[in-house]
Amino acid sequence: MKNLSRTVVLGCGLVILTGCGADEIVSPGTGGNITINNPAAPPPPPPPPPPTTVTPAGACPTITDPQGLTDRGTISGPTGTYRVCELPARFNVSTTLPYISGLLYFINGRVDVGTDGGPTPDASDGATDTNVTLTFEPGVIAYARGSSFLMVNRGNKISAVGTPARPIIFTSQDNVAGFNNENSSGQWGGVVLGGRAPVTDCRAPGATPGTIQCERQVEGAAQPAVFGGATTNDNSGTMRYVQIRYSGFVLSGDNELQSLTTGGTGTGTQFSHIMSYNSSDDGVEFFGGFVNMKNLIVVGSEDDSLDVDTGVKANLQYVLVAQRASAADGLIEGDSTNANIDNTPRTNLQLVNATMIQRRNNDQAIRLRGGMDAAIVNSVIVDASEAGTPCLRIDDAQTIRAANAGLDDKGPPVFQSTVFACRTAFRAGGGGVTLDNTQAIFNAGANNSANFTSTLTMTFVNGANETAVPAFNPTSLSSFFDAVTYIGAVRNASDTWYEGWTCNSAALNLGTNSGACTSLPVYS
């Protein structure tokens, strides 16, 4: 009985507990309520520091040129206030423009580097070289407005050698003031290099193309700015890790400057890591002479992204082009159809490892004409325009005829390991070149595709389909080119040659770099 009683009592206790709800569990003296004291909230994090802005340098530096720099006070914008140091109208002795925090150099009107030394390197043409070199230190920013431009004359040089972390920037006054948006352009002239290498389409009647009698006037220059000669190894200097923004001022009609213009530059001139951003004319234009360049980026140009003319021999590797949908013409325009179609030297564009994005509706993305030679290899051409733009047009019977060494003619254009991701691959050209002619020329190369499906990532980085295309060895075209095992400008995500020295925009995001193209970098 005792054991039974204990069992009954224990069972009742369990029943009682089972029936107890949360309101029935109380602590003595609390009246049934439990107070929980949470730990104090941590203090909010401190606000982020305000954006770094610059303060103006105290004065303009002393330079070698006796004309010196003119202190124009200060200019302010979103990135701070800067001392403005105006460049002289002409540099008469070799001069270095140092990088100084809070200081900008002002290109006011035409600024000449040296005096034109004529078409020969000696005084036989009646001119003596001034041998001026204008040097820009890494990180230097120079700005201009209106028809202002920098002119490197024959017999003189530019040394604009930036670094991946501190590019040299040529830009507009509106960019400094913070007035620009994604579609701003045409706010100043640009950078022009004149040399003594051979050119065609001579300005003097009766002059023989490719000789010292054959000279040309810089397109867009109001005053004489002449180039041309017969010195193939002429040297106009070095440009490396350079941005040129918002250029292309229109002087009249079709007469305008663009971002980077070369005229008769020789093989001694060195180019690499050049970015052209939002030029209202061509992204870059090369007239005659020689241009050997690696790592070229053209974003947002409003005419052709790449224009070659008047006998230039251009070797370009690792070329990245992206248009704006709101304003652009073609990706490539080669030479002109005119009465000088068989002048020599003949224009020859050799384009290797390019990735080019056509975003604006146009008659064609690539136009080869005027009897020019061309080789486009290891390249990716993408039509992203709304209505669809044909990839390739070839004009003139002279452009597709057989090779003729006497005419400096290498024969029809060459395509190797090049792919077209276009709704329409080809279109008929003028001068007797049919659509079938163009298609046959393209199909004659190995590993080409006119019906390619792009798998590019980040707009321009190779995906699986691009990686699968066998590459062509471009060293057979020129020893200037690197032997590569891939097509396109950017092999994969670990290939980041475009980072650091560039700027970003809605048209093309290039990752970690100097920041937005609408702003100026601020260096610590």
PDB file of C-alpha atoms in Angstrom, residues 44-186:
ATOM      1  CA  PRO A  44      27.248  52.432 -34.027  1.00  0.00           C
ATOM      2  CA  PRO A  45      30.357  52.251 -36.194  1.00  0.00           C
ATOM      3  CA  PRO A  46      32.008  55.583 -36.858  1.00  0.00           C
ATOM      4  CA  PRO A  47      30.933  57.249 -40.103  1.00  0.00           C
ATOM      5  CA  PRO A  48      33.193  56.579 -43.081  1.00  0.00           C
ATOM      6  CA  PRO A  49      35.832  59.212 -43.646  1.00  0.00           C
ATOM      7  CA  PRO A  50      34.871  61.862 -46.161  1.00  0.00           C
ATOM      8  CA  PRO A  51      36.121  61.262 -49.708  1.00  0.00           C
ATOM      9  CA  THR A  52      39.704  62.263 -50.170  1.00  0.00           C
ATOM     10  CA  THR A  53      39.989  65.552 -52.001  1.00  0.00           C
ATOM     11  CA  VAL A  54      42.998  67.485 -53.107  1.00  0.00           C
ATOM     12  CA  THR A  55      44.124  70.911 -51.999  1.00  0.00           C
ATOM     13  CA  PRO A  56      45.879  73.224 -54.427  1.00  0.00           C
ATOM     14  CA  ALA A  57      49.634  73.185 -54.748  1.00  0.00           C
ATOM     15  CA  GLY A  58      51.219  76.375 -53.498  1.00  0.00           C
ATOM     16  CA  ALA A  59      52.673  77.423 -56.843  1.00  0.00           C
ATOM     17  CA  CYS A  60      53.682  76.243 -60.285  1.00  0.00           C
ATOM     18  CA  PRO A  61      57.041  74.490 -60.498  1.00  0.00           C
ATOM     19  CA  THR A  62      60.034  75.951 -62.279  1.00  0.00           C
ATOM     20  CA  ILE A  63      60.727  74.141 -65.545  1.00  0.00           C
ATOM     21  CA  THR A  64      63.641  74.128 -67.953  1.00  0.00           C
ATOM     22  CA  ASP A  65      61.931  75.978 -70.765  1.00  0.00           C
ATOM     23  CA  PRO A  66      62.626  79.699 -70.297  1.00  0.00           C
ATOM     24  CA  GLN A  67      59.014  80.620 -71.039  1.00  0.00           C
ATOM     25  CA  GLY A  68      58.040  78.759 -67.891  1.00  0.00           C
ATOM     26  CA  LEU A  69      54.570  77.911 -66.661  1.00  0.00           C
ATOM     27  CA  THR A  70      51.912  80.531 -66.086  1.00  0.00           C
ATOM     28  CA  ASP A  71      50.003  80.362 -62.805  1.00  0.00           C
ATOM     29  CA  ARG A  72      46.304  80.646 -63.676  1.00  0.00           C
ATOM     30  CA  GLY A  73      45.006  80.385 -60.138  1.00  0.00           C
ATOM     31  CA  THR A  74      42.860  77.451 -59.177  1.00  0.00           C
ATOM     32  CA  ILE A  75      40.045  75.302 -60.509  1.00  0.00           C
ATOM     33  CA  SER A  76      37.646  73.299 -58.360  1.00  0.00           C
ATOM     34  CA  GLY A  77      35.630  70.166 -58.929  1.00  0.00           C
ATOM     35  CA  PRO A  78      34.281  67.135 -57.070  1.00  0.00           C
ATOM     36  CA  THR A  79      37.776  65.843 -56.336  1.00  0.00           C
ATOM     37  CA  GLY A  80      39.066  69.074 -54.847  1.00  0.00           C
ATOM     38  CA  THR A  81      40.789  72.289 -55.802  1.00  0.00           C
ATOM     39  CA  TYR A  82      43.861  72.367 -58.020  1.00  0.00           C
ATOM     40  CA  ARG A  83      46.573  74.835 -58.912  1.00  0.00           C
ATOM     41  CA  VAL A  84      46.396  75.500 -62.672  1.00  0.00           C
ATOM     42  CA  CYS A  85      49.723  75.800 -64.492  1.00  0.00           C
ATOM     43  CA  GLU A  86      49.358  76.847 -68.116  1.00  0.00           C
ATOM     44  CA  LEU A  87      51.825  75.383 -70.615  1.00  0.00           C
ATOM     45  CA  PRO A  88      53.701  77.732 -72.929  1.00  0.00           C
ATOM     46  CA  ALA A  89      52.556  77.908 -76.534  1.00  0.00           C
ATOM     47  CA  ARG A  90      55.792  76.214 -77.609  1.00  0.00           C
ATOM     48  CA  PHE A  91      58.434  74.222 -75.772  1.00  0.00           C
ATOM     49  CA  ASN A  92      61.805  75.269 -77.146  1.00  0.00           C
ATOM     50  CA  VAL A  93      64.030  73.111 -74.936  1.00  0.00           C
ATOM     51  CA  SER A  94      63.556  69.658 -73.449  1.00  0.00           C
ATOM     52  CA  THR A  95      61.343  69.923 -70.384  1.00  0.00           C
ATOM     53  CA  THR A  96      59.898  67.667 -67.684  1.00  0.00           C
ATOM     54  CA  LEU A  97      56.451  68.300 -66.214  1.00  0.00           C
ATOM     55  CA  PRO A  98      56.627  66.841 -62.691  1.00  0.00           C
ATOM     56  CA  TYR A  99      53.753  65.231 -60.851  1.00  0.00           C
ATOM     57  CA  ILE A 100      52.733  67.453 -57.925  1.00  0.00           C
ATOM     58  CA  SER A 101      49.692  66.737 -55.778  1.00  0.00           C
ATOM     59  CA  GLY A 102      46.977  69.333 -56.266  1.00  0.00           C
ATOM     60  CA  LEU A 103      48.352  70.586 -59.578  1.00  0.00           C
ATOM     61  CA  LEU A 104      47.023  70.341 -63.141  1.00  0.00           C
ATOM     62  CA  TYR A 105      48.680  71.386 -66.392  1.00  0.00           C
ATOM     63  CA  PHE A 106      46.553  73.474 -68.765  1.00  0.00           C
ATOM     64  CA  ILE A 107      46.853  73.116 -72.550  1.00  0.00           C
ATOM     65  CA  ASN A 108      45.514  76.463 -73.745  1.00  0.00           C
ATOM     66  CA  GLY A 109      45.259  76.585 -77.539  1.00  0.00           C
ATOM     67  CA  ARG A 110      47.788  74.753 -79.676  1.00  0.00           C
ATOM     68  CA  VAL A 111      50.857  73.756 -77.682  1.00  0.00           C
ATOM     69  CA  ASP A 112      53.849  72.778 -79.826  1.00  0.00           C
ATOM     70  CA  VAL A 113      56.638  70.463 -78.775  1.00  0.00           C
ATOM     71  CA  GLY A 114      59.612  71.970 -80.577  1.00  0.00           C
ATOM     72  CA  THR A 115      59.535  73.501 -84.027  1.00  0.00           C
ATOM     73  CA  ASP A 116      58.874  71.467 -87.164  1.00  0.00           C
ATOM     74  CA  GLY A 117      62.198  70.195 -88.485  1.00  0.00           C
ATOM     75  CA  GLY A 118      60.966  69.468 -91.996  1.00  0.00           C
ATOM     76  CA  PRO A 119      60.784  66.152 -93.868  1.00  0.00           C
ATOM     77  CA  THR A 120      64.480  65.221 -93.432  1.00  0.00           C
ATOM     78  CA  PRO A 121      66.547  64.750 -90.258  1.00  0.00           C
ATOM     79  CA  ASP A 122      69.271  67.037 -91.598  1.00  0.00           C
ATOM     80  CA  ALA A 123      69.133  70.649 -92.744  1.00  0.00           C
ATOM     81  CA  SER A 124      68.854  69.795 -96.446  1.00  0.00           C
ATOM     82  CA  ASP A 125      65.190  70.777 -96.340  1.00  0.00           C
ATOM     83  CA  GLY A 126      66.016  74.207 -94.954  1.00  0.00           C
ATOM     84  CA  ALA A 127      64.977  73.388 -91.382  1.00  0.00           C
ATOM     85  CA  THR A 128      67.066  72.446 -88.362  1.00  0.00           C
ATOM     86  CA  ASP A 129      65.768  70.062 -85.717  1.00  0.00           C
ATOM     87  CA  THR A 130      65.144  71.547 -82.296  1.00  0.00           C
ATOM     88  CA  ASN A 131      65.356  68.066 -80.675  1.00  0.00           C
ATOM     89  CA  VAL A 132      62.914  68.923 -77.884  1.00  0.00           C
ATOM     90  CA  THR A 133      61.531  66.146 -75.683  1.00  0.00           C
ATOM     91  CA  LEU A 134      58.516  66.960 -73.510  1.00  0.00           C
ATOM     92  CA  THR A 135      58.330  64.545 -70.579  1.00  0.00           C
ATOM     93  CA  PHE A 136      55.237  63.896 -68.462  1.00  0.00           C
ATOM     94  CA  GLU A 137      55.872  62.179 -65.136  1.00  0.00           C
ATOM     95  CA  PRO A 138      53.591  59.319 -63.998  1.00  0.00           C
ATOM     96  CA  GLY A 139      50.356  60.615 -62.489  1.00  0.00           C
ATOM     97  CA  VAL A 140      50.405  63.933 -64.350  1.00  0.00           C
ATOM     98  CA  ILE A 141      46.992  65.216 -65.470  1.00  0.00           C
ATOM     99  CA  ALA A 142      46.767  67.779 -68.260  1.00  0.00           C
ATOM    100  CA  TYR A 143      43.503  69.326 -69.382  1.00  0.00           C
ATOM    101  CA  ALA A 144      42.301  71.528 -72.225  1.00  0.00           C
ATOM    102  CA  ARG A 145      39.197  73.040 -73.737  1.00  0.00           C
ATOM    103  CA  GLY A 146      37.844  73.926 -77.176  1.00  0.00           C
ATOM    104  CA  SER A 147      40.215  73.586 -80.126  1.00  0.00           C
ATOM    105  CA  SER A 148      43.302  73.199 -77.905  1.00  0.00           C
ATOM    106  CA  PHE A 149      45.665  70.312 -78.677  1.00  0.00           C
ATOM    107  CA  LEU A 150      49.197  69.069 -78.119  1.00  0.00           C
ATOM    108  CA  MET A 151      51.333  68.936 -81.289  1.00  0.00           C
ATOM    109  CA  VAL A 152      54.600  66.983 -81.293  1.00  0.00           C
ATOM    110  CA  ASN A 153      56.431  68.306 -84.349  1.00  0.00           C
ATOM    111  CA  ARG A 154      58.867  66.467 -86.613  1.00  0.00           C
ATOM    112  CA  GLY A 155      62.330  66.219 -85.096  1.00  0.00           C
ATOM    113  CA  ASN A 156      60.954  66.336 -81.533  1.00  0.00           C
ATOM    114  CA  LYS A 157      59.542  63.811 -79.069  1.00  0.00           C
ATOM    115  CA  ILE A 158      57.009  63.137 -76.370  1.00  0.00           C
ATOM    116  CA  SER A 159      57.821  60.992 -73.332  1.00  0.00           C
ATOM    117  CA  ALA A 160      54.507  60.231 -71.652  1.00  0.00           C
ATOM    118  CA  VAL A 161      55.294  57.104 -69.656  1.00  0.00           C
ATOM    119  CA  GLY A 162      52.883  56.435 -66.825  1.00  0.00           C
ATOM    120  CA  THR A 163      52.612  53.349 -64.635  1.00  0.00           C
ATOM    121  CA  PRO A 164      49.743  50.899 -64.045  1.00  0.00           C
ATOM    122  CA  ALA A 165      49.037  52.645 -60.731  1.00  0.00           C
ATOM    123  CA  ARG A 166      49.569  56.191 -62.003  1.00  0.00           C
ATOM    124  CA  PRO A 167      48.627  56.669 -65.640  1.00  0.00           C
ATOM    125  CA  ILE A 168      49.099  59.965 -67.425  1.00  0.00           C
ATOM    126  CA  ILE A 169      45.725  61.545 -68.235  1.00  0.00           C
ATOM    127  CA  PHE A 170      44.889  64.053 -70.960  1.00  0.00           C
ATOM    128  CA  THR A 171      41.347  65.302 -70.487  1.00  0.00           C
ATOM    129  CA  SER A 172      38.928  68.226 -70.688  1.00  0.00           C
ATOM    130  CA  GLN A 173      38.177  71.148 -68.408  1.00  0.00           C
ATOM    131  CA  ASP A 174      34.624  69.880 -67.918  1.00  0.00           C
ATOM    132  CA  ASN A 175      36.020  66.581 -66.630  1.00  0.00           C
ATOM    133  CA  VAL A 176      37.967  68.487 -63.974  1.00  0.00           C
ATOM    134  CA  ALA A 177      34.927  70.554 -62.997  1.00  0.00           C
ATOM    135  CA  GLY A 178      32.678  67.492 -62.725  1.00  0.00           C
ATOM    136  CA  PHE A 179      30.280  68.545 -65.483  1.00  0.00           C
ATOM    137  CA  ASN A 180      30.603  65.411 -67.629  1.00  0.00           C
ATOM    138  CA  ASN A 181      28.295  62.433 -67.972  1.00  0.00           C
ATOM    139  CA  GLU A 182      28.517  59.136 -69.837  1.00  0.00           C
ATOM    140  CA  ASN A 183      27.808  60.791 -73.210  1.00  0.00           C
ATOM    141  CA  SER A 184      30.088  63.823 -72.980  1.00  0.00           C
ATOM    142  CA  SER A 185      32.629  64.181 -75.786  1.00  0.00           C
ATOM    143  CA  GLY A 186      34.333  66.631 -78.141  1.00  0.00           C
TER     144      GLY A 186
END
